[in-house]
Each structure stands twice: as structure tokens, then as C-alpha cells.
C-alpha positions as a Markdown table, in Angstrom:
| # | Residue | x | y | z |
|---|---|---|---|---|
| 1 | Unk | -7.9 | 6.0 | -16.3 |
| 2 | Unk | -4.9 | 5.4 | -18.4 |
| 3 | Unk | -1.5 | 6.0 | -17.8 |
| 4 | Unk | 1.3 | 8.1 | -19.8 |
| 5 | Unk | 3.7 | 6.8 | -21.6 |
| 6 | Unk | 6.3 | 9.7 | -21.9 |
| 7 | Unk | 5.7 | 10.3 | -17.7 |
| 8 | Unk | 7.3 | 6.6 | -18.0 |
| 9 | Unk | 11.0 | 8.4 | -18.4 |
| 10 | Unk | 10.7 | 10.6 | -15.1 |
| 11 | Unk | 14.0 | 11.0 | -12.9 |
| 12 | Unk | 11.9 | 9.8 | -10.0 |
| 13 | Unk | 10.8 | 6.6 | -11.2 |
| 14 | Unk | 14.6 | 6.2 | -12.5 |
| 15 | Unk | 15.5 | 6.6 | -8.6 |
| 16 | Unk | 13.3 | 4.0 | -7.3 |
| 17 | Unk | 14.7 | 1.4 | -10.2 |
| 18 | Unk | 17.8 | 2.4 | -9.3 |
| 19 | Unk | 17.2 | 1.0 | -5.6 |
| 20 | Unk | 16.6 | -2.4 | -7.0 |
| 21 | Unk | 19.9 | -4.2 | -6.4 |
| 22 | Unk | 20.5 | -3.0 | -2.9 |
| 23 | Unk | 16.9 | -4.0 | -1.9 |
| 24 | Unk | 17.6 | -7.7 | -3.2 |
| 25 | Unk | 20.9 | -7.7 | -1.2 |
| 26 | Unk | 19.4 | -6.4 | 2.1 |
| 27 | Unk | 16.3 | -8.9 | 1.7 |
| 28 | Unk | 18.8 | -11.5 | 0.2 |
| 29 | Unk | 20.7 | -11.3 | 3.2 |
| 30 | Unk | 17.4 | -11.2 | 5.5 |
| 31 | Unk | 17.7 | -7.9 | 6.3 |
| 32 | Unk | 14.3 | -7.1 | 6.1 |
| 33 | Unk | 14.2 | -4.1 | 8.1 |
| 34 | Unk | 16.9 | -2.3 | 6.4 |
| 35 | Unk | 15.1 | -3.1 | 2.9 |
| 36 | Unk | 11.7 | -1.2 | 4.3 |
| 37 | Unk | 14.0 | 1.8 | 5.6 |
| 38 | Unk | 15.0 | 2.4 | 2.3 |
| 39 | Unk | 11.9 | 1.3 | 0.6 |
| 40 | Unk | 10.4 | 4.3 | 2.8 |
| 41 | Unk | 13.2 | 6.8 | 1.8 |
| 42 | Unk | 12.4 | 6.2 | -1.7 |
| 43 | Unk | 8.2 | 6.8 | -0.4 |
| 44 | Unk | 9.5 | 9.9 | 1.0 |
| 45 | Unk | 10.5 | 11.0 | -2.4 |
| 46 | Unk | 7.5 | 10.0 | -3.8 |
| 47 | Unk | 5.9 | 11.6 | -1.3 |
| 48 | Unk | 7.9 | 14.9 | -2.0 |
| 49 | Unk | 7.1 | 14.6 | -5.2 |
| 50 | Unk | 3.3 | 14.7 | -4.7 |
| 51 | Unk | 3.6 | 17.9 | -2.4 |
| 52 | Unk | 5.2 | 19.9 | -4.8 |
| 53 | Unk | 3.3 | 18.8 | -7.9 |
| 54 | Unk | 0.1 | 19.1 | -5.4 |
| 55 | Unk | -2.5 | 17.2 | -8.1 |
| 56 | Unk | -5.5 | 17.9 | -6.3 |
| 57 | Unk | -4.6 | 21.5 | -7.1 |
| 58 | Unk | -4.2 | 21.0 | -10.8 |
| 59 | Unk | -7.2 | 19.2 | -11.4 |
| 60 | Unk | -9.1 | 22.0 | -10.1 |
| 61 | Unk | -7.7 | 24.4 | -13.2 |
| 62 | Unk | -8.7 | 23.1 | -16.7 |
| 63 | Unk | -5.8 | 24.2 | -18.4 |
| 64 | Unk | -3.7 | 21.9 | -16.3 |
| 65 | Unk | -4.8 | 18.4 | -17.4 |
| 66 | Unk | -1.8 | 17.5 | -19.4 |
| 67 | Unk | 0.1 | 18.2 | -16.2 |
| 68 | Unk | -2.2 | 15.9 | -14.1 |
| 69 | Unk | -2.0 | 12.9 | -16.0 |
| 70 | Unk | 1.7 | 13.2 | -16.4 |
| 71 | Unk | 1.8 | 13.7 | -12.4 |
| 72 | Unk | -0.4 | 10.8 | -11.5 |
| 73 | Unk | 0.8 | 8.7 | -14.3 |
| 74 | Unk | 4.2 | 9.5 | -12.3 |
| 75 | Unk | 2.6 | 8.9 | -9.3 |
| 76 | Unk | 0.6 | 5.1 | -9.7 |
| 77 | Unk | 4.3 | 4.2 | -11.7 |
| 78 | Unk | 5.9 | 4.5 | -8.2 |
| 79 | Unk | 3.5 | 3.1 | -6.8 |
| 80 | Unk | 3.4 | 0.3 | -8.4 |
| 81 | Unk | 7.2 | 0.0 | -8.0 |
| 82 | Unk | 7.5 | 0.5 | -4.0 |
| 83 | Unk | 4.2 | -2.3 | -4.0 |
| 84 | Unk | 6.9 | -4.5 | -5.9 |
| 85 | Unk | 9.9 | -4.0 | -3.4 |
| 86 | Unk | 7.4 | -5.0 | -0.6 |
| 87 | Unk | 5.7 | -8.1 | -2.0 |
| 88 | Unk | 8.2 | -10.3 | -0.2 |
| 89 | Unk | 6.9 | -9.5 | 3.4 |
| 90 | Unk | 3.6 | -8.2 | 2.1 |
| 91 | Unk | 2.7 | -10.6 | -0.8 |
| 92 | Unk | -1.4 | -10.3 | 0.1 |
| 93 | Unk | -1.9 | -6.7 | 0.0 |
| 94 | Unk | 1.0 | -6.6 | -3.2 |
| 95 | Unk | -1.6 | -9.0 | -4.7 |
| 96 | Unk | -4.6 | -6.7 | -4.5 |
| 97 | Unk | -2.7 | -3.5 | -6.2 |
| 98 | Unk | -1.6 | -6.1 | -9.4 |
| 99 | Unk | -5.7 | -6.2 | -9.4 |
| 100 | Unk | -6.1 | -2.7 | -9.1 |
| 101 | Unk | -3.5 | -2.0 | -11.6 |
| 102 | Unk | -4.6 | -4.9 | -14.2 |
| 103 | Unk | -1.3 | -6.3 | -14.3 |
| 104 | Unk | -0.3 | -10.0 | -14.1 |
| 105 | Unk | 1.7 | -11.0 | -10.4 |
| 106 | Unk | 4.8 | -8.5 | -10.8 |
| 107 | Unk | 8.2 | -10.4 | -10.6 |
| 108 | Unk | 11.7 | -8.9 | -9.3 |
| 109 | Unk | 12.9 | -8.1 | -13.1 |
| 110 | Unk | 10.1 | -6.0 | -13.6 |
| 111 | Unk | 10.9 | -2.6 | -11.8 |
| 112 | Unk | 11.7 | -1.9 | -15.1 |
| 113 | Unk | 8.6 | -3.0 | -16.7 |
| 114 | Unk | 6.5 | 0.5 | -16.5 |
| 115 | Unk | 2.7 | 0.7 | -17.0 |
| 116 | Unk | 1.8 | 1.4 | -20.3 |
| 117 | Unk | -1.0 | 3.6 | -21.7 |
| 118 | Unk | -2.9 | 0.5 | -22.7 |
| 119 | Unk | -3.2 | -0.6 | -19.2 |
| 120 | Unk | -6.6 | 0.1 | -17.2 |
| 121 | Unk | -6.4 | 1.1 | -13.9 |
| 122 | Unk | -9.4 | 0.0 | -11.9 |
| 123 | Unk | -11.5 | 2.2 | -9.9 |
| 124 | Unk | -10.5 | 3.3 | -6.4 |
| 125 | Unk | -10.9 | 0.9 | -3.2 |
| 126 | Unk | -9.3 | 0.9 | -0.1 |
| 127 | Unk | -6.4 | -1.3 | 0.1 |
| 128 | Unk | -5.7 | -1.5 | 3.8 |
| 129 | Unk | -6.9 | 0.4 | 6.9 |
| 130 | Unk | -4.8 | 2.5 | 8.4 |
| 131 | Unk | -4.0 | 1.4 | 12.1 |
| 132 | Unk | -4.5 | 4.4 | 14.8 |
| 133 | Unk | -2.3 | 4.4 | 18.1 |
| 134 | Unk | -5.8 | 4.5 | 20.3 |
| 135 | Unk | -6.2 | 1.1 | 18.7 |
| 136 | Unk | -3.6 | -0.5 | 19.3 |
| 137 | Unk | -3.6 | 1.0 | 23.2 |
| 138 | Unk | -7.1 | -0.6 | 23.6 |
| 139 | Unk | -6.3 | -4.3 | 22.1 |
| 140 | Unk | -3.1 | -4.2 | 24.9 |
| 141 | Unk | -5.3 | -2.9 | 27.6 |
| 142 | Unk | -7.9 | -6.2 | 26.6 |
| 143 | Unk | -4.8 | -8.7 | 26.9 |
| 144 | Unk | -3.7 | -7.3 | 30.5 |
């Protein structure tokens, strides 16, 4: 797929720039939890964002394709920009959406860098597997 260029101006995406400065100061100042508190209040936008946009509902009607791509293209942006707040505590699995995305290791200065329409985004894999309560449960129950 390729991305949009004019979904690239979006207020939401303008948010989670906007977020930048404080991030650095709370990871600056090893505040690592506060930075993923508001790393995940700027998810729960995106997150928002996807809900009321609902994509899996516009790519069901034909007439609604110019509104997908600009939603997705919105979508893989922020993406991308969250993945870049949390490469400092998760710099392995930050490292496997710059493959997915095609892009070269993403720096702090480039929140601002968006995708562009030339960039090819790589078919869909599972990043990481979500871990279930039961799970955890049973690996504390083995080291009783």
C-alpha cells in the first residue's frame, strides 16, 4: 500500500507531534513511566480516531475508497509516531515496524518526518503477541 500525502496535515497527527517535547523531558528526566502514560493518552486518541472513522466499514462500500486511504494513511502515520516515542524502552520491536514501514532507524527529530506516498508499506505480520492474564497466572503458579 501507499500512503497519502494530504492525510499527512491531519489535526491528530499534529497532536501526537505536539507531545514530543514533554515525552523527551519525562524520559530525559527517567521518568519512564509518565512518558508511556502519555504515550497511551495520545493511543487513546488514535484509538478514538479509528472508532469513529470505523475503516473496516468503509472498505466494505466502494464509493468510500478515497476515505479509506486518507483514514489508514492517518492511521499507519500515528502509528509510526507512537512506535517512535517508545523506541527508547522498546528499541527491538520499534526496529521491526521501521521494516514494516520501509523506513531507515527513526531518530527523535523525525516526529515530524511523515511517510510519504513513495513509501511502501510491507505486507502485514504480527509484531508481538499479545500477553493474556491466564498466562501470566500459570508461569507464577510454575515458580511457586
Amino acid at each position: 500500500g501507499r500512503i497519502s500525502d494530504a492525510a499527512m496535515t491531519h489535526p491528530l497527527l499534529e497532536s501526537i507531534a505536539n507531545a514530543s517535547d514533554l515525552i523527551a523531558d519525562f524520559y530525559e528526566s527517567r521518568e519512564f513511566a509518565k512518558a508511556v502514560r502519555q504515550i497511551m493518552e495520545l493511543a487513546d486518541l488514535v484509538n478514538a480516531y479509528v472508532d469513529e472513522n470505523k475503516p473496516w466499514e468503509l472498505a466494505k462500500d466502494p464509493q468510500g475508497a478515497a476515505k479509506l486511504h486518507e483514514v489508514c494513511s492517518v492511521i499507519l502515520e500515528s502509528f509510526r509516531r507512537l512506535s517512535l516515542y517508545l523506541k527508547p524502552v522498546l528499541p527491538n520491536l520499534v526496529g521491526q515496524v521501521e521494516e514494516f514501514l520501509s523506513i531507515p532507524p527513526m531518530q527523535w527529530h523525525d516526529i515530524s518526518n511523515s511517510l510519504k506516498s513513495n513509501s511502501a508499506i510491507q505486507p502485514y505480520r504480527h509484531l508481538m503477541t499479545r500477553v493474556e492474564h491466564a498466562q501470566v497466572d500459570a508461569l507464577l503458579e510454575l515458580n511457586r
